[in-house]
Amino acid sequence: MAVDRHETNDLAGPGALLAVFAHPDDEEFGTAGALLACADRGVDVVLVSATSGEAGEISDPSLATPETLAGVREDELKTACTLLGFAEPIFLRYPDGGLSAVEPDRLRDDVVALIRRLQPRVVLTFDANGGYGHPDHIAIHHATIAALAAAGDPTHRPDLGAHHIPDKLYVTAYPRSGIEQVNADFVRYGFPPVSFGDVQTIGADELGTPDDRVTTIVPVAHLWERRWASLRAHRTQYGANSPFLQVPEEVARSWLVHDSFVRLHPRPEPGARLPDESDLWSGLPLPERSNP
Ligand SMILES: [Zn+2]
């Protein structure tokens, strides 16, 4: 599948962070603050959405129809990225809900091509359980992990560009303690606990990430306003009736004090918290800007 090229993405290079997700709005859960912190420091943040989210909800029928939802959600993500200071997002336009049916080598090589073109120093994707078991999230996790190895192998598909090995790989972590807090707050304000729709493929006790697996905790409370504005840019997904927007703002703020991650490469000692890692760019030199 041809990968869209965007003028802004051509700016990416050794100072890039590539975040590979499945749906427009996946960046909002547990990562937007940490990515924004990197963008504020001059890092080119590039989001990839493997689908255009056309199987998602439509919060208000005046916003989209099932036929127009893909384009509307692409525009919502573009708006969110503009608000966050990210590059224009890249869409692979695979079927929403159908990523696990895509030939794995094809999905992997799409990500290989992006890694070789954008030369990111940091790559981020979902954890192996997709956070909450979404099959699309799990598929893009496996594709990205496989792509990282293949992108650095000069004998693999040299037609996709010169080999490149990113410095670091992270996966998203939704600490179980955080999920419990969100659900307790929802119940307190009269909403049902988060059900994660009808796509959950794992048990309730497997949701999220055990807190002791988290390696990297990024403080993001100070980035609340811009991050929350970017979430609200996904208007078809977060309408006025969304529980996330119905709880008092200070409650939602309390959920987003930190963004948490597990670093898979370089792999730290098992169970080790990395106290020196206060963001996803920790330990790397900030990119030089020719036009600061
Ligand atoms: Zn998703």
GROMACS .gro file of C-alpha atoms and ligand atoms in nm:
model
  293
    1MET     CA    1   0.000   0.000   0.000
    2ALA     CA    2   0.133   0.340  -0.090
    3VAL     CA    3   0.215   0.554   0.209
    4ASP     CA    4   0.099   0.912   0.194
    5ARG     CA    5   0.373   1.166   0.175
    6HIS     CA    6   0.322   1.499   0.336
    7GLU     CA    7   0.540   1.800   0.304
    8THR     CA    8   0.565   1.838   0.679
    9ASN     CA    9   0.685   1.481   0.724
   10ASP     CA   10   0.982   1.553   0.502
   11LEU     CA   11   1.107   1.767   0.790
   12ALA     CA   12   1.135   1.456   1.002
   13GLY     CA   13   1.471   1.293   1.036
   14PRO     CA   14   1.716   1.216   1.313
   15GLY     CA   15   1.510   1.433   1.544
   16ALA     CA   16   1.187   1.243   1.492
   17LEU     CA   17   0.961   1.044   1.720
   18LEU     CA   18   0.736   0.804   1.529
   19ALA     CA   19   0.418   0.687   1.704
   20VAL     CA   20   0.245   0.398   1.526
   21PHE     CA   21  -0.120   0.350   1.619
   22ALA     CA   22  -0.433   0.191   1.473
   23HIS     CA   23  -0.702   0.461   1.491
   24PRO     CA   24  -0.730   0.839   1.481
   25ASP     CA   25  -0.759   0.929   1.855
   26ASP     CA   26  -0.538   0.644   1.982
   27GLU     CA   27  -0.281   0.910   2.070
   28GLU     CA   28  -0.515   1.059   2.327
   29PHE     CA   29  -0.502   0.774   2.575
   30GLY     CA   30  -0.195   0.791   2.787
   31THR     CA   31   0.043   0.933   2.527
   32ALA     CA   32  -0.063   1.279   2.403
   33GLY     CA   33   0.095   1.460   2.698
   34ALA     CA   34   0.430   1.280   2.667
   35LEU     CA   35   0.436   1.336   2.291
   36LEU     CA   36   0.349   1.702   2.342
   37ALA     CA   37   0.637   1.735   2.588
   38CYS     CA   38   0.873   1.611   2.315
   39ALA     CA   39   0.723   1.843   2.052
   40ASP     CA   40   0.769   2.137   2.288
   41ARG     CA   41   1.140   2.051   2.305
   42GLY     CA   42   1.178   2.063   1.926
   43VAL     CA   43   1.126   1.696   1.842
   44ASP     CA   44   0.933   1.622   1.521
   45VAL     CA   45   0.644   1.405   1.639
   46VAL     CA   46   0.488   1.201   1.358
   47LEU     CA   47   0.172   0.997   1.418
   48VAL     CA   48   0.074   0.704   1.198
   49SER     CA   49  -0.282   0.577   1.202
   50ALA     CA   50  -0.313   0.244   1.025
   51THR     CA   51  -0.688   0.297   0.972
   52SER     CA   52  -0.907   0.601   0.926
   53GLY     CA   53  -1.142   0.496   1.205
   54GLU     CA   54  -1.449   0.452   0.989
   55ALA     CA   55  -1.596   0.189   1.224
   56GLY     CA   56  -1.606   0.435   1.514
   57GLU     CA   57  -1.898   0.610   1.674
   58ILE     CA   58  -2.067   0.924   1.548
   59SER     CA   59  -2.150   1.132   1.852
   60ASP     CA   60  -2.366   1.378   1.656
   61PRO     CA   61  -2.528   1.296   1.320
   62SER     CA   62  -2.459   1.649   1.200
   63LEU     CA   63  -2.085   1.575   1.206
   64ALA     CA   64  -2.061   1.273   0.978
   65THR     CA   65  -2.238   0.979   0.818
   66PRO     CA   66  -2.100   0.627   0.806
   67GLU     CA   67  -1.992   0.706   0.450
   68THR     CA   68  -1.803   1.025   0.542
   69LEU     CA   69  -1.668   0.921   0.881
   70ALA     CA   70  -1.323   0.814   0.755
   71GLY     CA   71  -1.251   1.156   0.606
   72VAL     CA   72  -1.401   1.337   0.905
   73ARG     CA   73  -1.187   1.141   1.147
   74GLU     CA   74  -0.874   1.203   0.940
   75ASP     CA   75  -0.951   1.574   0.963
   76GLU     CA   76  -1.009   1.543   1.338
   77LEU     CA   77  -0.665   1.388   1.383
   78LYS     CA   78  -0.504   1.653   1.164
   79THR     CA   79  -0.665   1.920   1.384
   80ALA     CA   80  -0.546   1.744   1.701
   81CYS     CA   81  -0.192   1.722   1.563
   82THR     CA   82  -0.195   2.093   1.475
   83LEU     CA   83  -0.309   2.177   1.829
   84LEU     CA   84  -0.028   1.965   1.971
   85GLY     CA   85   0.242   2.098   1.739
   86PHE     CA   86   0.296   1.762   1.566
   87ALA     CA   87   0.369   1.698   1.199
   88GLU     CA   88   0.077   1.613   0.972
   89PRO     CA   89  -0.033   1.256   1.051
   90ILE     CA   90   0.013   0.965   0.810
   91PHE     CA   91  -0.277   0.731   0.727
   92LEU     CA   92  -0.226   0.378   0.594
   93ARG     CA   93  -0.601   0.347   0.525
   94TYR     CA   94  -0.644  -0.019   0.613
   95PRO     CA   95  -0.996  -0.125   0.712
   96ASP     CA   96  -1.096  -0.020   1.063
   97GLY     CA   97  -1.153  -0.341   1.255
   98GLY     CA   98  -0.966  -0.541   0.993
   99LEU     CA   99  -0.599  -0.492   1.074
  100SER     CA  100  -0.559  -0.844   1.207
  101ALA     CA  101  -0.671  -0.974   0.865
  102VAL     CA  102  -0.401  -0.778   0.678
  103GLU     CA  103  -0.108  -0.987   0.559
  104PRO     CA  104   0.141  -0.938   0.847
  105ASP     CA  105   0.444  -0.894   0.620
  106ARG     CA  106   0.264  -0.620   0.428
  107LEU     CA  107   0.174  -0.427   0.742
  108ARG     CA  108   0.528  -0.473   0.876
  109ASP     CA  109   0.685  -0.346   0.557
  110ASP     CA  110   0.463  -0.038   0.553
  111VAL     CA  111   0.612   0.047   0.892
  112VAL     CA  112   0.963  -0.045   0.771
  113ALA     CA  113   0.923   0.206   0.487
  114LEU     CA  114   0.819   0.476   0.733
  115ILE     CA  115   1.106   0.406   0.971
  116ARG     CA  116   1.356   0.421   0.687
  117ARG     CA  117   1.209   0.738   0.542
  118LEU     CA  118   1.161   0.931   0.866
  119GLN     CA  119   1.466   0.790   1.051
  120PRO     CA  120   1.313   0.829   1.396
  121ARG     CA  121   1.531   0.804   1.704
  122VAL     CA  122   1.229   0.695   1.911
  123VAL     CA  123   0.941   0.467   1.810
  124LEU     CA  124   0.623   0.420   2.013
  125THR     CA  125   0.337   0.176   1.966
  126PHE     CA  126   0.080  -0.019   2.169
  127ASP     CA  127   0.169  -0.286   2.419
  128ALA     CA  128   0.120  -0.651   2.320
  129ASN     CA  129  -0.231  -0.660   2.470
  130GLY     CA  130  -0.330  -0.349   2.278
  131GLY     CA  131  -0.400  -0.181   2.610
  132TYR     CA  132  -0.741  -0.340   2.636
  133GLY     CA  133  -0.735  -0.621   2.383
  134HIS     CA  134  -0.844  -0.437   2.067
  135PRO     CA  135  -0.742  -0.666   1.776
  136ASP     CA  136  -0.633  -0.367   1.563
  137HIS     CA  137  -0.408  -0.242   1.845
  138ILE     CA  138  -0.255  -0.587   1.886
  139ALA     CA  139  -0.194  -0.619   1.511
  140ILE     CA  140  -0.016  -0.283   1.486
  141HIS     CA  141   0.194  -0.370   1.792
  142HIS     CA  142   0.322  -0.687   1.626
  143ALA     CA  143   0.377  -0.513   1.292
  144THR     CA  144   0.580  -0.237   1.457
  145ILE     CA  145   0.793  -0.475   1.664
  146ALA     CA  146   0.868  -0.679   1.352
  147ALA     CA  147   0.935  -0.362   1.152
  148LEU     CA  148   1.191  -0.238   1.401
  149ALA     CA  149   1.406  -0.547   1.346
  150ALA     CA  150   1.353  -0.552   0.968
  151ALA     CA  151   1.422  -0.179   0.921
  152GLY     CA  152   1.770  -0.226   1.065
  153ASP     CA  153   1.852  -0.523   0.842
  154PRO     CA  154   2.024  -0.398   0.525
  155THR     CA  155   1.934  -0.722   0.345
  156HIS     CA  156   1.561  -0.676   0.406
  157ARG     CA  157   1.374  -0.501   0.122
  158PRO     CA  158   1.651  -0.256   0.024
  159ASP     CA  159   1.395  -0.104  -0.215
  160LEU     CA  160   1.224   0.047   0.094
  161GLY     CA  161   1.522   0.269   0.172
  162ALA     CA  162   1.850   0.261   0.360
  163HIS     CA  163   1.841   0.058   0.681
  164HIS     CA  164   1.788   0.247   1.004
  165ILE     CA  165   1.789   0.143   1.369
  166PRO     CA  166   1.600   0.372   1.611
  167ASP     CA  167   1.764   0.433   1.949
  168LYS     CA  168   1.461   0.349   2.159
  169LEU     CA  169   1.130   0.165   2.143
  170TYR     CA  170   0.847   0.224   2.387
  171VAL     CA  171   0.502   0.073   2.423
  172THR     CA  172   0.208   0.246   2.585
  173ALA     CA  173   0.116   0.153   2.939
  174TYR     CA  174  -0.220   0.207   3.101
  175PRO     CA  175  -0.129   0.130   3.464
  176ARG     CA  176  -0.395  -0.088   3.623
  177SER     CA  177  -0.411   0.147   3.919
  178GLY     CA  178  -0.507   0.425   3.676
  179ILE     CA  179  -0.783   0.219   3.513
  180GLU     CA  180  -0.922   0.143   3.858
  181GLN     CA  181  -0.919   0.514   3.943
  182VAL     CA  182  -1.103   0.610   3.622
  183ASN     CA  183  -1.368   0.345   3.675
  184ALA     CA  184  -1.415   0.437   4.041
  185ASP     CA  185  -1.465   0.801   3.937
  186PHE     CA  186  -1.712   0.705   3.662
  187VAL     CA  187  -1.918   0.507   3.911
  188ARG     CA  188  -1.899   0.795   4.160
  189TYR     CA  189  -2.051   1.027   3.901
  190GLY     CA  190  -2.320   0.783   3.789
  191PHE     CA  191  -2.160   0.636   3.475
  192PRO     CA  192  -2.093   0.268   3.412
  193PRO     CA  193  -1.729   0.161   3.432
  194VAL     CA  194  -1.541   0.176   3.102
  195SER     CA  195  -1.651  -0.127   2.901
  196PHE     CA  196  -1.414  -0.068   2.608
  197GLY     CA  197  -1.701  -0.145   2.373
  198ASP     CA  198  -1.748  -0.483   2.216
  199VAL     CA  199  -1.392  -0.535   2.101
  200GLN     CA  200  -1.243  -0.656   2.426
  201THR     CA  201  -1.069  -0.986   2.369
  202ILE     CA  202  -0.896  -1.021   2.703
  203GLY     CA  203  -1.019  -1.072   3.056
  204ALA     CA  204  -1.093  -0.781   3.287
  205ASP     CA  205  -0.793  -0.880   3.498
  206GLU     CA  206  -0.568  -0.846   3.192
  207LEU     CA  207  -0.663  -0.488   3.107
  208GLY     CA  208  -0.383  -0.236   3.104
  209THR     CA  209  -0.033  -0.285   3.237
  210PRO     CA  210   0.071  -0.414   3.580
  211ASP     CA  211   0.212  -0.110   3.758
  212ASP     CA  212   0.541  -0.286   3.828
  213ARG     CA  213   0.607  -0.330   3.453
  214VAL     CA  214   0.609   0.046   3.391
  215THR     CA  215   0.961   0.170   3.322
  216THR     CA  216   0.907   0.535   3.232
  217ILE     CA  217   0.673   0.791   3.391
  218VAL     CA  218   0.636   1.128   3.221
  219PRO     CA  219   0.490   1.418   3.423
  220VAL     CA  220   0.227   1.587   3.204
  221ALA     CA  221  -0.010   1.776   3.437
  222HIS     CA  222   0.123   2.112   3.313
  223LEU     CA  223   0.022   2.022   2.957
  224TRP     CA  224  -0.344   1.969   3.044
  225GLU     CA  225  -0.508   2.251   2.850
  226ARG     CA  226  -0.358   2.171   2.510
  227ARG     CA  227  -0.393   1.801   2.556
  228TRP     CA  228  -0.760   1.823   2.654
  229ALA     CA  229  -0.826   2.054   2.360
  230SER     CA  230  -0.673   1.792   2.131
  231LEU     CA  231  -0.899   1.523   2.274
  232ARG     CA  232  -1.203   1.741   2.212
  233ALA     CA  233  -1.089   1.784   1.850
  234HIS     CA  234  -1.204   1.424   1.801
  235ARG     CA  235  -1.561   1.549   1.803
  236THR     CA  236  -1.725   1.240   1.657
  237GLN     CA  237  -1.572   1.030   1.935
  238TYR     CA  238  -1.604   1.270   2.228
  239GLY     CA  239  -1.936   1.444   2.206
  240ALA     CA  240  -2.097   1.640   2.485
  241ASN     CA  241  -2.248   1.319   2.623
  242SER     CA  242  -1.917   1.139   2.657
  243PRO     CA  243  -1.852   1.041   3.020
  244PHE     CA  244  -1.499   1.171   2.974
  245LEU     CA  245  -1.643   1.519   2.919
  246GLN     CA  246  -1.925   1.487   3.174
  247VAL     CA  247  -1.718   1.436   3.487
  248PRO     CA  248  -1.595   1.756   3.653
  249GLU     CA  249  -1.281   1.884   3.483
  250GLU     CA  250  -1.070   1.847   3.796
  251VAL     CA  251  -1.153   1.476   3.798
  252ALA     CA  252  -1.041   1.432   3.436
  253ARG     CA  253  -0.729   1.633   3.519
  254SER     CA  254  -0.650   1.393   3.803
  255TRP     CA  255  -0.639   1.105   3.551
  256LEU     CA  256  -0.379   1.275   3.338
  257VAL     CA  257  -0.103   1.371   3.577
  258HIS     CA  258   0.143   1.122   3.425
  259ASP     CA  259   0.175   0.929   3.099
  260SER     CA  260   0.334   0.588   3.151
  261PHE     CA  261   0.535   0.362   2.920
  262VAL     CA  262   0.734   0.042   2.904
  263ARG     CA  263   1.069   0.071   2.730
  264LEU     CA  264   1.136  -0.244   2.527
  265HIS     CA  265   1.457  -0.130   2.356
  266PRO     CA  266   1.710  -0.095   2.497
  267ARG     CA  267   1.552  -0.345   2.731
  268PRO     CA  268   1.611  -0.254   3.094
  269GLU     CA  269   1.658  -0.502   3.375
  270PRO     CA  270   1.330  -0.686   3.447
  271GLY     CA  271   1.103  -0.485   3.670
  272ALA     CA  272   1.336  -0.186   3.669
  273ARG     CA  273   1.192   0.160   3.690
  274LEU     CA  274   1.410   0.405   3.499
  275PRO     CA  275   1.420   0.701   3.737
  276ASP     CA  276   1.636   0.906   3.500
  277GLU     CA  277   1.379   0.879   3.224
  278SER     CA  278   1.139   1.163   3.273
  279ASP     CA  279   1.036   1.172   2.909
  280LEU     CA  280   1.055   0.970   2.590
  281TRP     CA  281   1.354   1.166   2.463
  282SER     CA  282   1.561   1.118   2.780
  283GLY     CA  283   1.926   1.051   2.705
  284LEU     CA  284   1.908   1.171   2.346
  285PRO     CA  285   2.042   1.502   2.216
  286LEU     CA  286   1.778   1.750   2.114
  287PRO     CA  287   1.756   1.797   1.738
  288GLU     CA  288   1.930   2.097   1.592
  289ARG     CA  289   1.697   2.335   1.419
  290SER     CA  290   1.821   2.531   1.124
  291ASN     CA  291   1.531   2.773   1.168
  292PRO     CA  292   1.467   2.792   1.545
  293ZN      ZN  293  -0.783   0.244   1.889
   0.00000   0.00000   0.00000
